[in-house]
Amino acid sequence: MKQLIISSINHNLNNAIALLDAIDSNTYKNTSVGPYYSSIGSHIRHTLDFFDCIISGLDSNNIDLTARKRDEILSTDKKSAINYIYQLQETLLSYVDVNTDYLINVTDNMGQGKVTVNYTLESILSHANSHATHHYAIIGYILDHLKVEIKINGFGYNPTSPVNKREGI
Protein backbone atom coordinates (compact mmCIF):
# COMPACT_ATOMS: atom_id res chain seq x y z
CA MET A 1 0.00 0.00 0.00
CA LYS A 2 2.78 2.45 0.88
CA GLN A 3 4.34 2.00 -2.57
CA LEU A 4 1.01 2.84 -4.24
CA ILE A 5 0.59 5.94 -2.08
CA ILE A 6 4.11 7.19 -2.81
CA SER A 7 3.68 6.44 -6.51
CA SER A 8 0.43 8.43 -6.50
CA ILE A 9 2.08 11.35 -4.73
CA ASN A 10 4.99 11.34 -7.16
CA HIS A 11 2.54 11.32 -10.08
CA ASN A 12 0.77 14.31 -8.52
CA LEU A 13 4.11 16.07 -8.01
CA ASN A 14 5.04 15.35 -11.64
CA ASN A 15 1.89 17.24 -12.61
CA ALA A 16 3.19 20.21 -10.63
CA ILE A 17 6.49 20.01 -12.51
CA ALA A 18 4.59 19.88 -15.82
CA LEU A 19 2.68 22.98 -14.78
CA LEU A 20 5.82 24.86 -13.75
CA ASP A 21 7.51 23.92 -17.03
CA ALA A 22 4.48 25.24 -18.94
CA ILE A 23 4.10 28.66 -17.31
CA ASP A 24 6.42 31.64 -17.25
CA SER A 25 7.84 33.19 -14.09
CA ASN A 26 5.46 36.15 -14.17
CA THR A 27 2.46 33.82 -14.20
CA TYR A 28 4.01 31.81 -11.36
CA LYS A 29 4.38 34.93 -9.19
CA ASN A 30 1.19 36.77 -10.24
CA THR A 31 -0.95 37.85 -7.26
CA SER A 32 -3.66 39.77 -9.14
CA VAL A 33 -6.50 37.22 -8.81
CA GLY A 34 -8.97 37.79 -6.01
CA PRO A 35 -10.43 37.18 -3.61
CA TYR A 36 -7.22 36.00 -1.91
CA TYR A 37 -4.56 37.48 -4.23
CA SER A 38 -2.29 34.49 -3.80
CA SER A 39 0.10 33.31 -6.49
CA ILE A 40 0.50 29.90 -8.06
CA GLY A 41 3.94 29.92 -6.47
CA SER A 42 2.49 30.47 -3.00
CA HIS A 43 0.20 27.45 -3.44
CA ILE A 44 3.07 25.30 -4.69
CA ARG A 45 5.21 26.44 -1.74
CA HIS A 46 2.38 25.71 0.68
CA THR A 47 1.92 22.15 -0.58
CA LEU A 48 5.67 21.55 -0.40
CA ASP A 49 5.71 22.93 3.16
CA PHE A 50 3.20 20.27 4.14
CA PHE A 51 5.47 17.50 2.83
CA ASP A 52 8.48 19.16 4.46
CA CYS A 53 6.76 19.07 7.85
CA ILE A 54 6.22 15.35 7.43
CA ILE A 55 9.82 14.66 6.49
CA SER A 56 11.20 16.95 9.21
CA GLY A 57 9.13 15.33 11.94
CA LEU A 58 9.47 11.66 11.12
CA ASP A 59 12.70 10.99 13.01
CA SER A 60 11.34 12.48 16.23
CA ASN A 61 7.88 10.95 15.68
CA ASN A 62 6.41 14.46 15.97
CA ILE A 63 5.11 15.99 12.77
CA ASP A 64 4.04 19.58 13.38
CA LEU A 65 2.03 20.92 10.44
CA THR A 66 2.10 24.38 12.03
CA ALA A 67 5.92 24.52 11.82
CA ARG A 68 6.05 25.32 8.12
CA LYS A 69 9.22 26.93 6.79
CA ARG A 70 7.41 29.15 4.27
CA ASP A 71 10.51 29.45 2.09
CA GLU A 72 9.63 32.37 -0.16
CA ILE A 73 12.20 31.25 -2.73
CA LEU A 74 9.84 28.37 -3.53
CA SER A 75 7.03 30.90 -4.03
CA THR A 76 8.95 33.06 -6.47
CA ASP A 77 11.50 30.87 -8.23
CA LYS A 78 10.08 28.07 -10.38
CA LYS A 79 13.46 26.38 -10.80
CA SER A 80 13.95 26.16 -7.03
CA ALA A 81 10.46 24.70 -6.65
CA ILE A 82 11.12 22.10 -9.35
CA ASN A 83 14.43 21.13 -7.75
CA TYR A 84 12.74 20.85 -4.37
CA ILE A 85 10.06 18.58 -5.86
CA TYR A 86 12.72 16.28 -7.33
CA GLN A 87 14.43 16.04 -3.92
CA LEU A 88 11.08 15.40 -2.25
CA GLN A 89 10.30 12.60 -4.70
CA GLU A 90 13.63 10.92 -3.95
CA THR A 91 13.01 11.17 -0.22
CA LEU A 92 9.53 9.70 -0.57
CA LEU A 93 10.90 6.78 -2.59
CA SER A 94 13.32 6.05 0.26
CA TYR A 95 10.30 5.38 2.51
CA VAL A 96 8.95 2.49 0.43
CA ASP A 97 10.89 -0.20 2.32
CA VAL A 98 10.81 1.44 5.75
CA ASN A 99 8.84 -0.25 8.54
CA THR A 100 5.85 1.94 9.33
CA ASP A 101 3.93 -0.26 11.75
CA TYR A 102 3.71 2.47 14.37
CA LEU A 103 1.70 5.59 15.06
CA ILE A 104 3.07 9.06 14.41
CA ASN A 105 2.11 12.14 16.45
CA VAL A 106 0.80 14.82 14.10
CA THR A 107 0.08 18.31 15.40
CA ASP A 108 -2.06 20.86 13.59
CA ASN A 109 -4.18 23.87 14.47
CA MET A 110 -7.86 23.25 13.85
CA GLY A 111 -8.77 26.89 14.46
CA GLN A 112 -9.10 26.65 18.23
CA GLY A 113 -5.53 25.83 19.11
CA LYS A 114 -3.09 23.07 18.40
CA VAL A 115 -4.16 19.47 18.68
CA THR A 116 -2.07 16.31 18.32
CA VAL A 117 -3.56 13.16 16.82
CA ASN A 118 -2.13 9.81 15.75
CA TYR A 119 -1.56 8.93 12.11
CA THR A 120 0.28 6.23 10.24
CA LEU A 121 2.86 7.30 7.70
CA GLU A 122 0.50 6.14 4.98
CA SER A 123 -2.39 8.22 6.34
CA ILE A 124 -0.39 11.46 6.66
CA LEU A 125 1.07 10.99 3.18
CA SER A 126 -2.42 10.38 1.79
CA HIS A 127 -3.59 13.52 3.57
CA ALA A 128 -0.70 15.52 2.08
CA ASN A 129 -1.53 14.28 -1.42
CA SER A 130 -5.19 15.28 -1.08
CA HIS A 131 -4.08 18.62 0.29
CA ALA A 132 -1.88 19.15 -2.78
CA THR A 133 -4.78 18.28 -5.10
CA HIS A 134 -6.96 20.83 -3.30
CA HIS A 135 -4.35 23.54 -3.93
CA TYR A 136 -3.96 22.44 -7.55
CA ALA A 137 -7.68 23.17 -7.96
CA ILE A 138 -7.07 26.69 -6.65
CA ILE A 139 -4.18 27.02 -9.10
CA GLY A 140 -6.60 26.02 -11.88
CA TYR A 141 -8.90 28.83 -10.75
CA ILE A 142 -6.01 31.31 -10.84
CA LEU A 143 -4.95 30.17 -14.32
CA ASP A 144 -8.52 30.49 -15.60
CA HIS A 145 -8.74 34.06 -14.35
CA LEU A 146 -5.36 34.88 -15.86
CA LYS A 147 -6.62 33.42 -19.18
CA VAL A 148 -3.69 30.97 -19.24
CA GLU A 149 -4.70 27.70 -20.84
CA ILE A 150 -2.63 24.61 -20.10
CA LYS A 151 -3.65 20.99 -20.51
CA ILE A 152 -2.55 18.62 -17.76
CA ASN A 153 -4.91 15.70 -17.57
CA GLY A 154 -6.56 15.39 -14.15
CA PHE A 155 -4.72 18.36 -12.61
CA GLY A 156 -6.67 19.74 -9.66
CA TYR A 157 -9.27 16.98 -9.65
CA ASN A 158 -9.59 14.28 -7.04
CA PRO A 159 -9.40 10.83 -8.65
CA THR A 160 -12.84 10.08 -7.17
CA SER A 161 -14.44 12.87 -9.22
CA PRO A 162 -16.68 11.51 -11.98
CA VAL A 163 -14.57 10.82 -15.08
CA ASN A 164 -16.58 13.18 -17.28
CA LYS A 165 -15.72 16.03 -14.89
CA ARG A 166 -12.07 15.08 -14.35
CA GLU A 167 -10.45 16.62 -17.40
CA GLY A 168 -7.89 18.72 -15.55
CA ILE A 169 -6.73 22.15 -16.52
Coordinates of N, CA and C in Angstrom, one line a residue:
M1 N 0.8 -1.2 0.0 CA 0.0 0.0 0.0 C 0.9 1.3 0.0
K2 N 1.9 1.3 0.8 CA 2.8 2.4 0.9 C 3.4 2.8 -0.5
Q3 N 3.8 1.8 -1.2 CA 4.3 2.0 -2.6 C 3.3 2.7 -3.5
L4 N 2.1 2.2 -3.4 CA 1.0 2.8 -4.2 C 0.8 4.3 -3.8
I5 N 0.8 4.6 -2.6 CA 0.6 5.9 -2.1 C 1.7 6.8 -2.6
I6 N 3.0 6.4 -2.4 CA 4.1 7.2 -2.8 C 4.1 7.4 -4.3
S7 N 3.8 6.3 -5.1 CA 3.7 6.4 -6.5 C 2.6 7.5 -6.9
S8 N 1.5 7.5 -6.2 CA 0.4 8.4 -6.5 C 0.9 9.9 -6.2
I9 N 1.6 10.0 -5.1 CA 2.1 11.4 -4.7 C 3.1 11.8 -5.8
N10 N 4.0 10.9 -6.2 CA 5.0 11.3 -7.2 C 4.3 11.7 -8.5
H11 N 3.3 11.0 -8.9 CA 2.5 11.3 -10.1 C 1.9 12.7 -9.9
N12 N 1.4 13.0 -8.8 CA 0.8 14.3 -8.5 C 1.8 15.4 -8.6
L13 N 3.0 15.1 -8.0 CA 4.1 16.1 -8.0 C 4.7 16.3 -9.4
N14 N 4.6 15.2 -10.2 CA 5.0 15.3 -11.6 C 4.1 16.3 -12.4
N15 N 2.8 16.3 -12.0 CA 1.9 17.2 -12.6 C 2.3 18.7 -12.2
A16 N 2.7 18.9 -11.0 CA 3.2 20.2 -10.6 C 4.4 20.6 -11.5
I17 N 5.3 19.7 -11.7 CA 6.5 20.0 -12.5 C 6.1 20.4 -13.9
A18 N 5.1 19.6 -14.5 CA 4.6 19.9 -15.8 C 4.0 21.3 -15.9
L19 N 3.3 21.6 -14.8 CA 2.7 23.0 -14.8 C 3.8 24.0 -14.8
L20 N 4.8 23.9 -13.9 CA 5.8 24.9 -13.8 C 6.6 25.0 -15.0
D21 N 6.8 23.9 -15.7 CA 7.5 23.9 -17.0 C 6.7 24.7 -18.1
A22 N 5.4 24.7 -17.9 CA 4.5 25.2 -18.9 C 4.2 26.7 -18.7
I23 N 4.4 27.3 -17.5 CA 4.1 28.7 -17.3 C 5.4 29.5 -17.2
D24 N 5.2 30.8 -17.4 CA 6.4 31.6 -17.2 C 6.5 32.1 -15.8
S25 N 7.6 32.7 -15.5 CA 7.8 33.2 -14.1 C 6.8 34.3 -13.6
N26 N 6.4 35.1 -14.6 CA 5.5 36.2 -14.2 C 4.1 35.5 -13.8
T27 N 3.7 34.5 -14.5 CA 2.5 33.8 -14.2 C 2.6 33.1 -12.8
Y28 N 3.7 32.5 -12.6 CA 4.0 31.8 -11.4 C 3.9 32.7 -10.1
K29 N 4.3 34.0 -10.3 CA 4.4 34.9 -9.2 C 3.2 35.9 -9.1
N30 N 2.3 35.8 -10.1 CA 1.2 36.8 -10.2 C 0.2 36.7 -9.0
T31 N 0.0 37.8 -8.4 CA -0.9 37.9 -7.3 C -2.2 38.7 -7.5
S32 N -2.6 38.8 -8.8 CA -3.7 39.8 -9.1 C -5.1 39.2 -9.0
V33 N -5.2 37.9 -8.8 CA -6.5 37.2 -8.8 C -7.1 37.2 -7.4
G34 N -8.3 37.8 -7.3 CA -9.0 37.8 -6.0 C -9.8 36.5 -5.9
P35 N -10.4 36.3 -4.7 CA -10.4 37.2 -3.6 C -9.2 37.1 -2.7
Y36 N -8.3 36.2 -2.9 CA -7.2 36.0 -1.9 C -5.9 36.6 -2.4
Y37 N -5.8 36.9 -3.7 CA -4.6 37.5 -4.2 C -3.3 36.7 -3.9
S38 N -3.4 35.4 -4.0 CA -2.3 34.5 -3.8 C -1.8 34.1 -5.2
S39 N -0.5 33.7 -5.2 CA 0.1 33.3 -6.5 C 0.1 31.8 -6.6
I40 N 0.3 31.3 -7.8 CA 0.5 29.9 -8.1 C 1.7 29.4 -7.2
G41 N 2.7 30.3 -7.2 CA 3.9 29.9 -6.5 C 3.7 29.8 -5.0
S42 N 2.8 30.6 -4.4 CA 2.5 30.5 -3.0 C 1.7 29.2 -2.7
H43 N 0.9 28.7 -3.6 CA 0.2 27.5 -3.4 C 1.1 26.3 -3.6
I44 N 2.1 26.3 -4.5 CA 3.1 25.3 -4.7 C 3.9 25.2 -3.4
R45 N 4.4 26.4 -3.0 CA 5.2 26.4 -1.7 C 4.5 25.9 -0.6
H46 N 3.2 26.2 -0.4 CA 2.4 25.7 0.7 C 2.3 24.2 0.6
T47 N 2.0 23.6 -0.5 CA 1.9 22.2 -0.6 C 3.3 21.5 -0.3
L48 N 4.3 22.1 -0.7 CA 5.7 21.6 -0.4 C 6.0 21.7 1.1
D49 N 5.5 22.8 1.7 CA 5.7 22.9 3.2 C 5.1 21.8 3.9
F50 N 3.9 21.4 3.5 CA 3.2 20.3 4.1 C 4.1 19.0 4.1
F51 N 4.6 18.7 2.9 CA 5.5 17.5 2.8 C 6.7 17.7 3.7
D52 N 7.3 18.9 3.7 CA 8.5 19.2 4.5 C 8.2 18.9 5.9
C53 N 7.1 19.3 6.4 CA 6.8 19.1 7.8 C 6.8 17.6 8.2
I54 N 6.2 16.8 7.2 CA 6.2 15.3 7.4 C 7.6 14.8 7.5
I55 N 8.4 15.2 6.5 CA 9.8 14.7 6.5 C 10.6 15.1 7.7
S56 N 10.5 16.4 8.1 CA 11.2 16.9 9.2 C 10.8 16.3 10.5
G57 N 9.6 15.9 10.7 CA 9.1 15.3 11.9 C 9.2 13.8 12.1
L58 N 9.5 13.1 11.0 CA 9.5 11.7 11.1 C 10.5 11.1 12.1
D59 N 11.7 11.6 12.1 CA 12.7 11.0 13.0 C 12.3 11.1 14.5
S60 N 11.7 12.3 14.8 CA 11.3 12.5 16.2 C 9.9 12.0 16.6
N61 N 9.3 11.4 15.5 CA 7.9 11.0 15.7 C 6.9 12.1 16.1
N62 N 7.3 13.3 15.7 CA 6.4 14.5 16.0 C 6.4 15.4 14.7
I63 N 5.3 15.2 14.0 CA 5.1 16.0 12.8 C 4.3 17.2 13.2
D64 N 4.8 18.4 13.0 CA 4.0 19.6 13.4 C 3.7 20.3 12.1
L65 N 2.5 20.3 11.7 CA 2.0 20.9 10.4 C 1.9 22.4 10.6
T66 N 2.1 22.9 11.8 CA 2.1 24.4 12.0 C 3.5 25.0 11.9
A67 N 4.5 24.1 11.8 CA 5.9 24.5 11.8 C 6.4 24.6 10.4
R68 N 5.7 25.2 9.5 CA 6.1 25.3 8.1 C 7.2 26.3 7.9
K69 N 8.1 26.0 7.0 CA 9.2 26.9 6.8 C 8.8 28.2 6.0
R70 N 7.9 28.0 5.1 CA 7.4 29.1 4.3 C 8.6 29.8 3.5
D71 N 9.4 29.0 2.9 CA 10.5 29.4 2.1 C 10.0 30.2 0.9
E72 N 10.1 31.5 0.9 CA 9.6 32.4 -0.2 C 10.3 32.1 -1.5
I73 N 11.5 31.6 -1.5 CA 12.2 31.3 -2.7 C 11.3 30.3 -3.5
L74 N 10.7 29.3 -2.8 CA 9.8 28.4 -3.5 C 8.6 29.0 -4.1
S75 N 8.2 30.2 -3.5 CA 7.0 30.9 -4.0 C 7.3 31.7 -5.3
T76 N 8.6 32.1 -5.4 CA 8.9 33.1 -6.5 C 9.9 32.5 -7.5
D77 N 10.5 31.4 -7.3 CA 11.5 30.9 -8.2 C 11.1 29.5 -8.7
K78 N 10.6 29.4 -9.9 CA 10.1 28.1 -10.4 C 11.2 27.0 -10.4
K79 N 12.4 27.4 -10.7 CA 13.5 26.4 -10.8 C 13.7 25.8 -9.4
S80 N 13.7 26.6 -8.4 CA 13.9 26.2 -7.0 C 12.8 25.2 -6.6
A81 N 11.6 25.6 -7.0 CA 10.5 24.7 -6.6 C 10.6 23.3 -7.3
I82 N 11.0 23.4 -8.6 CA 11.1 22.1 -9.3 C 12.2 21.3 -8.7
N83 N 13.3 21.9 -8.4 CA 14.4 21.1 -7.8 C 14.0 20.6 -6.4
Y84 N 13.2 21.3 -5.7 CA 12.7 20.8 -4.4 C 11.8 19.6 -4.6
I85 N 11.0 19.7 -5.6 CA 10.1 18.6 -5.9 C 10.9 17.3 -6.2
Y86 N 11.9 17.5 -7.0 CA 12.7 16.3 -7.3 C 13.3 15.7 -6.1
Q87 N 13.8 16.5 -5.2 CA 14.4 16.0 -3.9 C 13.4 15.4 -3.1
L88 N 12.2 16.0 -3.0 CA 11.1 15.4 -2.3 C 10.7 14.0 -2.8
Q89 N 10.6 13.9 -4.1 CA 10.3 12.6 -4.7 C 11.3 11.5 -4.3
E90 N 12.6 11.9 -4.3 CA 13.6 10.9 -3.9 C 13.5 10.5 -2.5
T91 N 13.2 11.5 -1.6 CA 13.0 11.2 -0.2 C 11.8 10.2 0.0
L92 N 10.7 10.5 -0.7 CA 9.5 9.7 -0.6 C 9.8 8.3 -1.0
L93 N 10.6 8.1 -2.1 CA 10.9 6.8 -2.6 C 11.7 6.0 -1.6
S94 N 12.5 6.7 -0.8 CA 13.3 6.0 0.3 C 12.5 5.5 1.4
Y95 N 11.2 5.9 1.5 CA 10.3 5.4 2.5 C 9.6 4.1 2.1
V96 N 9.7 3.7 0.9 CA 9.0 2.5 0.4 C 9.3 1.2 1.3
D97 N 10.5 1.0 1.6 CA 10.9 -0.2 2.3 C 11.1 0.0 3.8
V98 N 10.6 1.1 4.3 CA 10.8 1.4 5.8 C 9.6 0.9 6.5
N99 N 9.9 0.3 7.7 CA 8.8 -0.2 8.5 C 8.0 0.9 9.1
T100 N 6.7 0.9 8.9 CA 5.9 1.9 9.3 C 4.7 1.4 10.2
D101 N 5.0 0.3 10.9 CA 3.9 -0.3 11.7 C 3.9 0.4 13.1
Y102 N 3.8 1.7 13.1 CA 3.7 2.5 14.4 C 2.9 3.7 14.1
L103 N 2.5 4.4 15.2 CA 1.7 5.6 15.1 C 2.6 6.8 15.2
I104 N 2.3 7.8 14.4 CA 3.1 9.1 14.4 C 2.2 10.2 15.0
N105 N 2.8 11.0 15.9 CA 2.1 12.1 16.5 C 2.1 13.3 15.4
V106 N 0.9 13.7 15.1 CA 0.8 14.8 14.1 C 0.0 16.0 14.8
T107 N 0.7 17.1 14.8 CA 0.1 18.3 15.4 C -0.4 19.3 14.3
D108 N -1.5 19.8 14.5 CA -2.1 20.9 13.6 C -2.9 21.8 14.4
N109 N -3.3 22.9 13.8 CA -4.2 23.9 14.5 C -5.5 23.8 13.7
M110 N -6.5 23.4 14.4 CA -7.9 23.2 13.9 C -8.7 24.5 13.9
G111 N -8.1 25.6 14.3 CA -8.8 26.9 14.5 C -9.0 27.3 15.9
Q112 N -8.9 26.3 16.8 CA -9.1 26.6 18.2 C -7.9 26.2 19.1
G113 N -6.7 26.2 18.4 CA -5.5 25.8 19.1 C -5.0 24.5 18.5
K114 N -3.8 24.3 18.9 CA -3.1 23.1 18.4 C -3.7 21.8 19.0
V115 N -3.7 20.8 18.2 CA -4.2 19.5 18.7 C -3.2 18.4 18.0
T116 N -2.9 17.4 18.8 CA -2.1 16.3 18.3 C -2.9 15.0 18.2
V117 N -2.8 14.4 17.1 CA -3.6 13.2 16.8 C -2.6 12.1 16.2
N118 N -3.0 10.9 16.3 CA -2.1 9.8 15.8 C -2.5 9.5 14.3
Y119 N -1.4 9.3 13.5 CA -1.6 8.9 12.1 C -0.6 7.8 11.9
T120 N -0.8 7.1 10.8 CA 0.3 6.2 10.2 C 1.0 7.0 9.2
L121 N 2.2 6.6 8.8 CA 2.9 7.3 7.7 C 2.0 7.3 6.4
E122 N 1.4 6.2 6.2 CA 0.5 6.1 5.0 C -0.6 7.2 5.0
S123 N -1.2 7.3 6.2 CA -2.4 8.2 6.3 C -2.0 9.7 6.2
I124 N -0.8 10.1 6.8 CA -0.4 11.5 6.7 C 0.1 11.8 5.2
L125 N 0.7 10.8 4.6 CA 1.1 11.0 3.2 C -0.2 11.1 2.3
S126 N -1.2 10.3 2.6 CA -2.4 10.4 1.8 C -3.1 11.7 2.0
H127 N -3.0 12.2 3.2 CA -3.6 13.5 3.6 C -2.8 14.6 2.8
A128 N -1.5 14.5 2.8 CA -0.7 15.5 2.1 C -1.0 15.5 0.6
N129 N -1.2 14.4 0.0 CA -1.5 14.3 -1.4 C -2.9 14.9 -1.7
S130 N -3.9 14.6 -0.9 CA -5.2 15.3 -1.1 C -5.1 16.8 -0.9
H131 N -4.3 17.2 0.1 CA -4.1 18.6 0.3 C -3.5 19.3 -0.9
A132 N -2.5 18.6 -1.6 CA -1.9 19.2 -2.8 C -2.9 19.3 -3.9
T133 N -3.7 18.3 -4.1 CA -4.8 18.3 -5.1 C -5.7 19.5 -4.9
H134 N -6.1 19.7 -3.6 CA -7.0 20.8 -3.3 C -6.3 22.2 -3.8
H135 N -5.0 22.3 -3.5 CA -4.4 23.5 -3.9 C -4.2 23.6 -5.4
Y136 N -4.0 22.5 -6.1 CA -4.0 22.4 -7.6 C -5.3 23.0 -8.1
A137 N -6.4 22.7 -7.5 CA -7.7 23.2 -8.0 C -7.7 24.7 -7.9
I138 N -7.2 25.2 -6.8 CA -7.1 26.7 -6.7 C -6.2 27.3 -7.7
I139 N -5.1 26.6 -8.0 CA -4.2 27.0 -9.1 C -4.9 27.0 -10.4
G140 N -5.8 26.0 -10.7 CA -6.6 26.0 -11.9 C -7.5 27.2 -12.0
Y141 N -8.1 27.6 -10.8 CA -8.9 28.8 -10.8 C -8.1 30.1 -11.1
I142 N -6.9 30.2 -10.6 CA -6.0 31.3 -10.8 C -5.7 31.4 -12.3
L143 N -5.3 30.2 -12.9 CA -4.9 30.2 -14.3 C -6.1 30.6 -15.2
D144 N -7.3 30.1 -14.8 CA -8.5 30.5 -15.6 C -8.7 32.0 -15.6
H145 N -8.6 32.6 -14.4 CA -8.7 34.1 -14.4 C -7.6 34.8 -15.0
L146 N -6.5 34.2 -15.1 CA -5.4 34.9 -15.9 C -5.4 34.6 -17.4
K147 N -6.4 33.8 -17.8 CA -6.6 33.4 -19.2 C -5.4 32.6 -19.7
V148 N -4.8 31.8 -18.8 CA -3.7 31.0 -19.2 C -4.3 29.6 -19.4
E149 N -4.2 29.0 -20.6 CA -4.7 27.7 -20.8 C -3.6 26.7 -21.0
I150 N -3.6 25.7 -20.1 CA -2.6 24.6 -20.1 C -3.4 23.3 -20.0
K151 N -3.0 22.3 -20.6 CA -3.6 21.0 -20.5 C -2.8 20.0 -19.8
I152 N -3.2 19.7 -18.5 CA -2.5 18.6 -17.8 C -3.7 17.7 -17.3
N153 N -3.8 16.6 -17.8 CA -4.9 15.7 -17.6 C -5.1 15.4 -16.1
G154 N -6.3 15.7 -15.5 CA -6.6 15.4 -14.1 C -6.1 16.4 -13.1
F155 N -5.3 17.4 -13.5 CA -4.7 18.4 -12.6 C -5.8 19.1 -11.8
G156 N -5.7 19.0 -10.5 CA -6.7 19.7 -9.7 C -8.0 19.0 -9.4
Y157 N -8.1 17.8 -9.9 CA -9.3 17.0 -9.6 C -8.9 15.8 -8.8
N158 N -9.8 15.5 -7.8 CA -9.6 14.3 -7.0 C -9.9 13.1 -7.9
P159 N -9.1 12.0 -7.8 CA -9.4 10.8 -8.6 C -10.8 10.2 -8.5
T160 N -11.5 10.6 -7.4 CA -12.8 10.1 -7.2 C -13.9 10.9 -7.9
S161 N -13.5 12.1 -8.5 CA -14.4 12.9 -9.2 C -14.9 12.1 -10.4
P162 N -16.2 12.2 -10.8 CA -16.7 11.5 -12.0 C -15.8 11.8 -13.2
V163 N -15.5 10.7 -14.0 CA -14.6 10.8 -15.1 C -14.9 11.9 -16.0
N164 N -16.2 12.1 -16.3 CA -16.6 13.2 -17.3 C -16.3 14.6 -16.8
K165 N -16.0 14.7 -15.5 CA -15.7 16.0 -14.9 C -14.3 16.1 -14.5
R166 N -13.4 15.2 -14.8 CA -12.1 15.1 -14.4 C -11.1 15.4 -15.5
E167 N -11.3 16.4 -16.3 CA -10.5 16.6 -17.4 C -9.1 17.2 -17.0
G168 N -9.1 18.0 -15.9 CA -7.9 18.7 -15.6 C -7.9 20.1 -16.1
I169 N -6.8 20.8 -16.0 CA -6.7 22.2 -16.5 C -6.3 22.2 -18.0

